[in-house]
Amino acid sequence: MPIPLVNSIASWFLKKRFHQIELFLKYPNEVQQELLFSLLDTAKDTEMGRSYEFSSIKNYATFAERVPITTYEDFQDSIERSRQGENNIFWPKPIKWFAKSSGTTSAKSKFIPVSIDSLEDCHYAASKDLLCMYLNNNQDSQLFTGKSLRLGGSKELYKENGTVFGDLSAILIDNMPFWAEFSSTPSSKVSLMSEWETKMAAIVNETINENVTSLAGVPSWMLVLLNNILDKTEKTNLFDVWPNLEVYFHGGVSFNPYIEQYRNILPKKEFKYYETYNASEGFFAIQDQNYSGDLLLMLDYGIFYEFIPMDAYGTKDQKIIPLSEVELNKNYAVVITTNAGLWRYKIGDTVRFVSISPYRIKVSGRTKHHINVFGEELIIENAEDALKKVCKKTKSEIVDYTAAPIFMEGKEKGAHEWLIEFKTPPKDLNYFNELFDNALKSLNSDYEAKRYNNMTLNKPKINVAREQLFYDWLKLNDKLGGQHKVPRLSNTRQYLDDLLALNK
């Protein structure tokens, strides 16, 4: 298809879509309310809809009073029944796809339902809108003169009982519409290869001779690929490989640790970075301005939003509010009701509103301490369970601990660094570390995937803390007392570096 024709089609689509975007920008709360009642009406005859009498819910107050806030554990049995082929449990249309990811307290992996509605009206709609935002802001863009290099997950799809599960990225690639396949590289066949190292080599070979104009993928994984590209081509920066490269669309993990490394291999001030906020549960927000860290909350993707102020999260004073009641610069836990049948579901993320006209956000963290710098989503429960298992096996005891990432430097891969104060230390720290690494793999499939052949993460590094280190640190920071705790897991090195400096 000639490039001018592609540009004409894109221009027509963008103008049409902007009218819809302008609608939710002008009437955000009305659009959200209408969407909620559409979801309730659609699912009123499902098992869940009959249980909570969706058909008689006429306002938000009744919805909030009648339908409980849920977590994955609450949905797990229903999701498992759906995976076994049962229909009409929480969504009227059969659920064929389930996005597999880690993060639950009771299971190694969780399976998030992906309906045809969420696939088309959320995930794929967001991909089109991302282009829409970018091209509207950069009308001299030459994006369609070349291809987008996309880097998805490395797991293949698995079929079971008539349903399919795997990485969300694999599901999206497998069902990708023709317009995306036409403008993307590598091919779907290579993108869906399961063995990471073989896949990486195939991507390098397939893309180095393409005219790549954009990049799309998770920062940590993409950085590994781009360094391989530079090694293969013996170039010092990516513009020597792809002179027309103009933008990197990224999301999944924080970009902050990687900014300088990207600037080193993409040394043009005019090169642009566009951030997205999405998860297995849905696509939520898109950067809609050049050179901005703020994300526009997308309100017409079949997702109804509610929020829990974090200052009372998990307490008897906890309250849940609709979008219309949020305030600027407060941290909120995100609750979603979706067109894949998740009802008042806590996704575990926290956001902060930097604008309410329109609604723009920054992702501020998680409702629990965690490490998710490389997409591994290591949570407290994983760490506690692994340490308990290993301590029992090595007859050791732990007083306290903390952990943080070792960020990628150039071609050096990342890792997790742990500082552990032992009451009874293990006889062999290397053996302890080996058992600990294996225990984390057994508890968390995303961590296991990143550790496979050291593809993204190296083995953990364990430091032994001196006696009373954590007590002294708390005292030094005026944090002695039962209400203060040492941060167990962090996405930054602030706490760990402070403790290491004190560990003398």
Coordinates of C-alpha atoms in Angstrom, one line a residue:
M1 CA 0.0 0.0 0.0
P2 CA 1.5 3.4 -1.0
I3 CA 2.6 5.7 1.9
P4 CA 0.4 8.6 0.8
L5 CA -2.7 6.4 0.8
V6 CA -1.7 5.1 4.3
N7 CA -1.4 8.7 5.5
S8 CA -4.8 9.6 4.0
I9 CA -6.5 6.7 5.7
A10 CA -4.8 7.5 9.0
S11 CA -5.8 11.2 8.7
W12 CA -9.4 10.2 8.1
F13 CA -9.4 7.9 11.1
L14 CA -7.7 10.4 13.4
K15 CA -10.2 13.2 12.7
K16 CA -13.1 10.8 13.3
R17 CA -11.6 9.5 16.6
F18 CA -10.9 13.0 17.9
H19 CA -14.6 13.9 17.9
Q20 CA -15.1 10.9 20.3
I21 CA -12.1 11.9 22.5
E22 CA -13.4 15.5 22.7
L23 CA -16.7 14.1 24.0
F24 CA -15.1 12.4 27.1
L25 CA -12.8 15.4 27.6
K26 CA -15.8 17.7 27.7
Y27 CA -18.2 15.4 29.6
P28 CA -15.9 12.9 31.5
N29 CA -18.2 12.0 34.4
E30 CA -21.3 11.7 32.2
V31 CA -19.4 9.4 29.8
Q32 CA -18.3 7.3 32.8
Q33 CA -21.8 7.0 34.3
E34 CA -23.2 6.0 30.9
L35 CA -20.5 3.4 30.6
L36 CA -21.2 1.9 34.0
F37 CA -24.9 1.4 33.2
S38 CA -24.0 -0.1 29.9
L39 CA -21.8 -2.6 31.6
L40 CA -24.5 -3.4 34.1
D41 CA -27.1 -3.9 31.4
T42 CA -24.8 -6.1 29.3
A43 CA -24.1 -8.4 32.3
K44 CA -27.5 -8.4 34.0
D45 CA -28.3 -12.0 33.0
T46 CA -24.9 -13.4 34.0
E47 CA -24.5 -15.4 37.1
M48 CA -22.9 -12.4 38.8
G49 CA -25.5 -10.0 37.4
R50 CA -28.4 -12.1 38.8
S51 CA -26.6 -12.5 42.2
Y52 CA -26.3 -8.7 42.7
E53 CA -29.4 -7.8 40.8
F54 CA -27.7 -5.6 38.2
S55 CA -31.0 -5.0 36.5
S56 CA -32.4 -3.0 39.4
I57 CA -29.3 -0.8 39.9
K58 CA -30.3 2.7 38.8
N59 CA -27.6 4.9 40.2
Y60 CA -23.9 4.8 41.3
A61 CA -24.8 4.8 45.0
T62 CA -26.7 1.5 44.7
F63 CA -23.9 0.0 42.6
A64 CA -21.3 1.0 45.3
E65 CA -23.5 -0.3 48.1
R66 CA -24.5 -3.6 46.5
V67 CA -21.4 -4.8 44.6
P68 CA -18.4 -5.5 46.8
I69 CA -14.8 -4.5 46.2
T70 CA -12.8 -7.5 44.9
T71 CA -9.3 -8.8 44.5
Y72 CA -8.0 -11.6 42.2
E73 CA -8.4 -14.1 45.1
D74 CA -12.2 -13.2 45.2
F75 CA -12.5 -13.9 41.4
Q76 CA -10.1 -16.8 41.2
D77 CA -12.8 -19.6 41.5
S78 CA -15.0 -17.9 38.9
I79 CA -12.1 -17.4 36.5
E80 CA -11.0 -21.0 36.9
R81 CA -14.5 -22.1 36.0
S82 CA -14.4 -19.8 33.0
R83 CA -11.1 -21.3 31.9
Q84 CA -12.6 -24.7 32.1
G85 CA -15.2 -23.6 29.5
E86 CA -18.1 -22.4 31.5
N87 CA -19.9 -19.3 30.1
N88 CA -22.0 -16.5 31.4
I89 CA -20.4 -16.4 34.8
F90 CA -19.2 -12.7 35.0
W91 CA -19.5 -11.7 31.3
P92 CA -22.2 -12.8 28.8
K93 CA -19.9 -13.5 25.9
P94 CA -17.6 -16.5 26.1
I95 CA -14.1 -15.7 27.3
K96 CA -11.6 -17.3 25.0
W97 CA -8.3 -15.6 26.2
F98 CA -6.7 -15.3 29.6
A99 CA -3.6 -13.2 30.1
K100 CA -1.2 -14.9 32.5
S101 CA 0.8 -12.9 35.0
S102 CA 2.1 -13.1 38.5
G103 CA 1.3 -11.2 41.7
T104 CA -1.2 -13.1 43.8
T105 CA -0.6 -14.2 47.3
S106 CA -2.1 -17.7 46.8
A107 CA -0.9 -18.7 43.4
K108 CA 2.2 -18.6 41.3
S109 CA 0.3 -17.1 38.4
K110 CA -3.0 -15.3 37.8
F111 CA -5.2 -15.6 34.7
I112 CA -6.9 -12.3 33.8
P113 CA -9.9 -12.7 31.5
V114 CA -9.6 -10.9 28.1
S115 CA -13.0 -10.7 26.3
I116 CA -13.5 -9.9 22.6
D117 CA -14.9 -6.5 23.9
S118 CA -11.8 -5.7 25.9
L119 CA -9.5 -6.8 23.1
E120 CA -11.2 -4.7 20.5
D121 CA -12.6 -1.7 22.4
C122 CA -9.8 -1.4 25.0
H123 CA -6.4 -2.8 24.0
Y124 CA -6.6 -2.3 20.2
A125 CA -8.5 0.9 20.5
A126 CA -5.7 2.2 22.8
S127 CA -3.0 1.3 20.2
K128 CA -4.9 3.3 17.6
D129 CA -5.4 6.2 20.0
L130 CA -1.7 6.2 20.8
L131 CA -0.9 6.8 17.2
C132 CA -3.7 9.3 17.0
M133 CA -2.2 11.4 19.9
Y134 CA 1.3 11.2 18.6
L135 CA 0.4 12.2 15.0
N136 CA -1.8 15.0 16.1
N137 CA 1.1 16.5 18.0
N138 CA 3.7 15.8 15.3
Q139 CA 2.0 16.6 12.0
D140 CA 5.3 16.4 10.1
S141 CA 5.9 12.8 11.3
Q142 CA 7.1 10.3 8.9
L143 CA 6.0 7.3 11.0
F144 CA 4.2 5.6 8.1
T145 CA 7.2 5.7 5.9
G146 CA 8.6 2.8 7.9
K147 CA 7.7 0.2 10.5
S148 CA 7.3 -0.1 14.2
L149 CA 9.7 -2.4 16.0
R150 CA 7.5 -4.1 18.7
L151 CA 8.9 -6.2 21.5
G152 CA 6.4 -8.4 23.3
G153 CA 6.6 -11.2 25.8
S154 CA 8.6 -14.3 25.1
K155 CA 6.0 -16.9 26.0
E156 CA 3.9 -18.8 23.5
L157 CA 0.2 -19.3 23.8
Y158 CA -1.3 -22.5 25.4
K159 CA -4.7 -24.0 24.6
E160 CA -6.7 -25.7 27.3
N161 CA -10.4 -26.7 27.4
G162 CA -11.2 -24.5 24.5
T163 CA -9.6 -21.4 26.0
V164 CA -6.1 -19.9 25.4
F165 CA -3.7 -18.4 27.9
G166 CA -0.3 -16.7 27.8
D167 CA 1.3 -13.3 27.9
L168 CA -1.0 -10.4 27.1
S169 CA 1.5 -9.3 24.4
A170 CA 1.3 -12.7 22.8
I171 CA -2.5 -12.6 22.8
L172 CA -2.5 -9.2 21.2
I173 CA 0.1 -10.2 18.5
D174 CA -1.8 -13.4 17.8
N175 CA -5.0 -11.4 17.2
M176 CA -3.5 -8.4 15.6
P177 CA -5.5 -6.6 12.9
F178 CA -4.0 -6.4 9.4
W179 CA -3.2 -2.7 9.7
A180 CA -0.9 -3.4 12.6
E181 CA 0.8 -6.4 11.0
F182 CA 1.4 -4.4 7.9
S183 CA 3.3 -1.7 9.7
S184 CA 5.2 -3.8 12.3
T185 CA 8.4 -5.7 12.6
P186 CA 9.4 -8.4 13.4
S187 CA 6.8 -10.8 11.9
S188 CA 4.2 -12.4 14.2
K189 CA 6.0 -15.7 13.8
V190 CA 9.2 -14.3 15.3
S191 CA 7.3 -12.2 17.9
L192 CA 5.6 -15.3 19.3
M193 CA 8.8 -17.5 19.5
S194 CA 9.0 -18.9 23.1
E195 CA 12.8 -19.3 23.6
W196 CA 14.2 -15.8 24.4
E197 CA 17.7 -16.1 23.1
T198 CA 16.7 -17.6 19.8
K199 CA 13.9 -15.1 19.5
M200 CA 16.3 -12.2 20.3
A201 CA 18.7 -13.3 17.5
A202 CA 15.8 -13.7 15.1
I203 CA 14.5 -10.2 15.9
V204 CA 18.0 -8.7 15.4
N205 CA 18.4 -10.4 12.0
E206 CA 14.9 -9.5 10.8
T207 CA 14.9 -5.8 11.8
I208 CA 18.3 -4.4 11.1
N209 CA 17.6 -4.0 7.4
E210 CA 14.1 -2.6 7.9
N211 CA 13.3 1.1 7.9
V212 CA 12.3 1.3 11.6
T213 CA 10.6 4.6 12.5
S214 CA 9.3 3.7 16.0
L215 CA 9.9 1.4 18.9
A216 CA 7.3 -0.2 21.2
G217 CA 7.9 -2.3 24.3
V218 CA 9.0 -2.5 28.0
P219 CA 12.1 -0.4 28.7
S220 CA 14.2 -3.1 30.3
W221 CA 13.6 -5.7 27.6
M222 CA 13.9 -3.2 24.8
L223 CA 17.3 -2.0 26.1
V224 CA 18.7 -5.5 25.9
L225 CA 17.4 -5.8 22.3
L226 CA 18.8 -2.4 21.2
N227 CA 22.2 -3.2 22.7
N228 CA 22.2 -6.4 20.7
I229 CA 21.4 -4.5 17.6
L230 CA 24.3 -2.2 18.2
D231 CA 26.7 -5.1 18.8
K232 CA 25.5 -6.9 15.6
T233 CA 25.8 -3.8 13.4
E234 CA 29.0 -2.4 15.2
K235 CA 27.3 1.0 15.4
T236 CA 27.6 3.5 18.3
N237 CA 24.0 4.8 18.1
L238 CA 20.7 3.6 16.7
F239 CA 20.3 6.5 14.2
D240 CA 23.2 4.9 12.3
V241 CA 21.1 1.8 12.0
W242 CA 17.7 3.4 11.5
P243 CA 18.1 7.1 10.4
N244 CA 14.4 7.7 10.4
L245 CA 13.7 6.5 14.0
E246 CA 11.6 9.2 15.7
V247 CA 9.7 7.9 18.8
Y248 CA 9.7 5.2 21.4
F249 CA 6.3 4.1 22.9
H250 CA 7.0 2.5 26.3
G251 CA 5.2 1.2 29.4
G252 CA 5.0 -1.6 31.8
V253 CA 7.7 -0.5 34.2
S254 CA 9.1 2.8 35.3
F255 CA 11.2 4.5 32.6
N256 CA 13.2 6.7 35.1
P257 CA 16.1 4.2 35.6
Y258 CA 16.7 3.9 31.9
I259 CA 16.4 7.4 30.6
E260 CA 20.1 8.2 30.4
Q261 CA 20.9 4.8 28.8
Y262 CA 18.4 5.5 26.1
R263 CA 19.7 9.0 25.5
N264 CA 23.2 7.6 25.1
I265 CA 22.1 5.3 22.2
L266 CA 19.5 7.8 20.8
P267 CA 21.5 11.0 20.9
K268 CA 19.0 13.4 19.3
K269 CA 17.1 16.0 21.4
E270 CA 14.1 15.9 19.0
F271 CA 13.7 12.1 19.6
K272 CA 10.4 11.5 21.4
Y273 CA 9.3 9.2 24.2
Y274 CA 5.6 8.4 24.7
E275 CA 4.4 6.6 27.8
T276 CA 1.4 4.3 28.2
Y277 CA -0.3 2.8 31.3
N278 CA -1.7 -0.6 30.7
A279 CA -1.9 -4.0 32.3
S280 CA -3.5 -7.4 31.7
E281 CA -6.7 -6.0 33.1
G282 CA -7.0 -3.2 30.6
F283 CA -5.4 -0.2 28.9
F284 CA -5.9 2.9 31.1
A285 CA -4.0 6.0 30.1
I286 CA -1.8 7.5 27.3
Q287 CA 0.6 10.3 27.1
D288 CA -1.1 12.8 24.9
Q289 CA 1.5 15.6 24.8
N290 CA 5.1 15.8 23.6
Y291 CA 7.7 15.9 26.3
S292 CA 5.3 15.3 29.1
G293 CA 5.2 12.8 31.9
D294 CA 1.4 13.1 32.4
L295 CA -1.0 10.5 31.1
L296 CA -4.5 11.2 29.9
L297 CA -7.0 8.8 31.5
M298 CA -9.0 7.2 28.7
L299 CA -12.6 7.1 29.7
D300 CA -14.4 5.3 26.8
Y301 CA -12.5 1.9 26.7
G302 CA -15.2 0.0 28.5
I303 CA -13.6 0.6 32.0
F304 CA -15.4 2.3 34.8
Y305 CA -13.0 3.8 37.4
E306 CA -13.3 4.2 41.1
F307 CA -10.6 5.2 43.6
I308 CA -9.6 4.5 47.2
P309 CA -7.6 7.4 48.9
M310 CA -4.4 5.8 50.1
D311 CA -4.3 7.8 53.4
A312 CA -7.1 5.5 54.6
Y313 CA -6.5 2.5 52.5
G314 CA -7.1 -0.8 54.4
T315 CA -8.5 0.9 57.5
K316 CA -12.0 1.2 58.9
D317 CA -12.1 4.7 57.4
Q318 CA -11.4 3.5 53.9
K319 CA -13.8 4.9 51.3
I320 CA -14.3 4.3 47.6
I321 CA -15.1 7.3 45.3
P322 CA -16.0 7.8 41.7
L323 CA -13.9 9.8 39.2
S324 CA -16.0 12.9 39.9
E325 CA -14.7 13.1 43.5
V326 CA -10.9 12.8 43.0
E327 CA -8.6 15.6 44.1
L328 CA -5.3 16.8 42.8
N329 CA -2.0 15.4 44.1
K330 CA -3.5 12.7 46.3
N331 CA -2.5 9.1 46.0
Y332 CA -5.4 6.7 45.1
A333 CA -5.6 3.0 44.7
V334 CA -7.3 2.1 41.4
V335 CA -10.5 0.1 41.3
I336 CA -11.9 -1.0 37.9
T337 CA -15.1 -2.5 36.4
T338 CA -14.5 -3.7 32.9
N339 CA -15.9 -5.1 29.7
A340 CA -14.1 -8.4 30.5
G341 CA -16.3 -9.0 33.6
L342 CA -14.0 -7.7 36.4
W343 CA -16.3 -6.0 38.9
R344 CA -15.0 -3.4 41.3
Y345 CA -11.6 -5.0 41.0
K346 CA -8.5 -3.7 42.8
I347 CA -5.6 -3.8 40.4
G348 CA -3.0 -3.0 43.0
D349 CA -1.7 0.2 41.4
T350 CA -1.8 3.7 42.8
V351 CA -2.1 6.9 40.8
R352 CA -2.0 10.7 41.5
F353 CA -4.0 13.2 39.5
V354 CA -2.0 16.1 38.2
S355 CA -5.0 17.5 36.4
I356 CA -8.8 17.1 36.6
S357 CA -9.7 19.1 33.5
P358 CA -8.9 16.9 31.7
Y359 CA -8.2 14.0 34.0
R360 CA -4.5 13.4 33.8
I361 CA -2.5 11.1 36.1
K362 CA 0.9 9.9 37.1
V363 CA 1.4 6.3 38.2
S364 CA 2.7 6.6 41.7
G365 CA 3.3 3.0 42.8
R366 CA 1.6 0.0 44.2
T367 CA -0.7 -0.6 47.1
K368 CA 2.0 -2.9 48.5
H369 CA 5.8 -2.7 48.5
H370 CA 7.2 -4.5 45.5
I371 CA 10.0 -4.6 42.9
N372 CA 8.9 -4.2 39.3
V373 CA 11.8 -2.5 37.5
F374 CA 12.2 -5.3 35.0
G375 CA 8.6 -6.5 34.7
E376 CA 9.2 -9.2 37.4
E377 CA 6.4 -7.9 39.8
L378 CA 8.1 -9.3 42.9
I379 CA 5.7 -8.7 45.9
I380 CA 6.1 -9.0 49.6
E381 CA 4.4 -12.3 49.8
N382 CA 6.8 -13.9 47.3
A383 CA 9.8 -12.7 49.4
E384 CA 8.4 -13.8 52.7
D385 CA 7.4 -17.2 51.5
A386 CA 10.7 -17.8 49.8
L387 CA 12.7 -16.7 52.8
K388 CA 10.6 -18.8 55.2
K389 CA 11.2 -21.9 53.0
V390 CA 15.0 -21.3 52.6
C391 CA 15.5 -20.5 56.3
K392 CA 13.8 -23.8 57.3
K393 CA 16.0 -25.7 54.9
T394 CA 19.3 -24.0 56.0
K395 CA 18.3 -23.8 59.7
S396 CA 18.9 -20.1 59.7
E397 CA 16.8 -17.2 61.1
I398 CA 16.3 -13.7 59.9
V399 CA 15.8 -10.5 62.0
D400 CA 15.1 -8.1 59.1
Y401 CA 15.8 -7.4 55.5
T402 CA 15.3 -5.1 52.6
A403 CA 15.8 -5.4 48.8
A404 CA 16.2 -3.1 45.8
P405 CA 17.1 -3.4 42.1
I406 CA 20.6 -3.2 40.7
F407 CA 19.8 -1.2 37.5
M408 CA 21.1 -2.1 34.1
E409 CA 24.3 -0.4 33.1
G410 CA 25.2 -0.5 29.5
K411 CA 25.3 -4.2 28.5
E412 CA 25.3 -5.3 32.2
K413 CA 22.0 -7.0 33.2
G414 CA 20.0 -6.1 36.2
A415 CA 19.5 -8.0 39.5
H416 CA 18.0 -7.7 42.9
E417 CA 20.3 -6.8 45.8
W418 CA 19.3 -8.0 49.3
L419 CA 20.5 -6.8 52.7
I420 CA 19.6 -9.4 55.4
E421 CA 20.3 -9.3 59.1
F422 CA 20.5 -12.9 60.4
K423 CA 19.9 -14.0 64.0
T424 CA 21.3 -17.4 63.0
P425 CA 23.2 -17.1 59.7
P426 CA 23.4 -19.9 57.2
K427 CA 26.6 -21.9 57.1
D428 CA 26.9 -21.4 53.4
L429 CA 25.6 -18.0 52.0
N430 CA 26.1 -19.1 48.4
Y431 CA 23.9 -22.2 49.0
F432 CA 21.3 -20.0 50.7
N433 CA 21.3 -17.6 47.8
E434 CA 20.9 -20.5 45.3
L435 CA 17.9 -21.9 47.2
F436 CA 16.4 -18.4 47.6
D437 CA 16.6 -17.7 43.9
N438 CA 15.0 -21.0 43.1
A439 CA 12.3 -20.4 45.7
L440 CA 11.4 -17.1 44.1
K441 CA 11.2 -18.7 40.7
S442 CA 8.8 -21.3 42.0
L443 CA 6.6 -18.6 43.5
N444 CA 6.5 -16.0 40.7
S445 CA 6.4 -16.9 37.0
D446 CA 7.3 -13.4 35.9
Y447 CA 10.5 -13.5 38.0
E448 CA 11.2 -17.0 36.7
A449 CA 10.8 -15.7 33.1
K450 CA 13.3 -12.8 33.7
R451 CA 15.8 -15.1 35.3
Y452 CA 15.6 -17.7 32.5
N453 CA 19.2 -18.0 31.3
N454 CA 19.9 -14.7 33.0
M455 CA 18.1 -13.0 30.1
T456 CA 17.1 -9.9 32.0
L457 CA 18.0 -10.6 35.7
N458 CA 21.2 -12.0 37.1
K459 CA 21.2 -14.1 40.3
P460 CA 20.4 -12.1 43.5
K461 CA 23.2 -10.4 45.4
I462 CA 22.9 -10.9 49.2
N463 CA 24.7 -8.7 51.7
V464 CA 24.8 -9.7 55.4
A465 CA 23.9 -6.9 57.7
R466 CA 25.7 -6.3 61.0
E467 CA 23.8 -6.8 64.3
Q468 CA 21.2 -4.2 65.0
L469 CA 21.7 -2.4 61.6
F470 CA 17.9 -2.0 61.0
Y471 CA 17.3 -0.9 64.5
D472 CA 20.0 1.8 64.3
W473 CA 18.7 3.0 60.9
L474 CA 15.2 3.4 62.3
K475 CA 16.5 5.2 65.3
L476 CA 18.6 7.5 63.2
N477 CA 15.5 8.4 61.1
D478 CA 13.4 8.8 64.2
K479 CA 11.2 5.9 63.2
L480 CA 11.5 3.6 66.3
G481 CA 8.1 2.3 67.3
G482 CA 5.5 -0.3 66.2
Q483 CA 4.0 1.8 63.5
H484 CA 7.2 2.1 61.6
K485 CA 8.7 -0.7 59.5
V486 CA 11.7 -1.1 57.3
P487 CA 10.6 -1.0 53.7
R488 CA 10.9 -4.6 52.5
L489 CA 11.0 -4.1 48.7
S490 CA 11.5 -0.9 46.8
N491 CA 11.8 0.2 43.1
T492 CA 14.5 2.6 44.1
R493 CA 17.8 2.2 45.9
Q494 CA 17.2 5.0 48.4
Y495 CA 16.7 2.8 51.5
L496 CA 19.2 0.1 50.5
D497 CA 22.0 2.6 49.8
D498 CA 21.3 4.3 53.2
L499 CA 21.5 1.0 55.0
L500 CA 24.6 -0.2 53.2
A501 CA 26.4 3.0 54.1
L502 CA 25.5 2.4 57.7
N503 CA 26.5 -1.3 57.5
K504 CA 30.0 -0.8 58.8

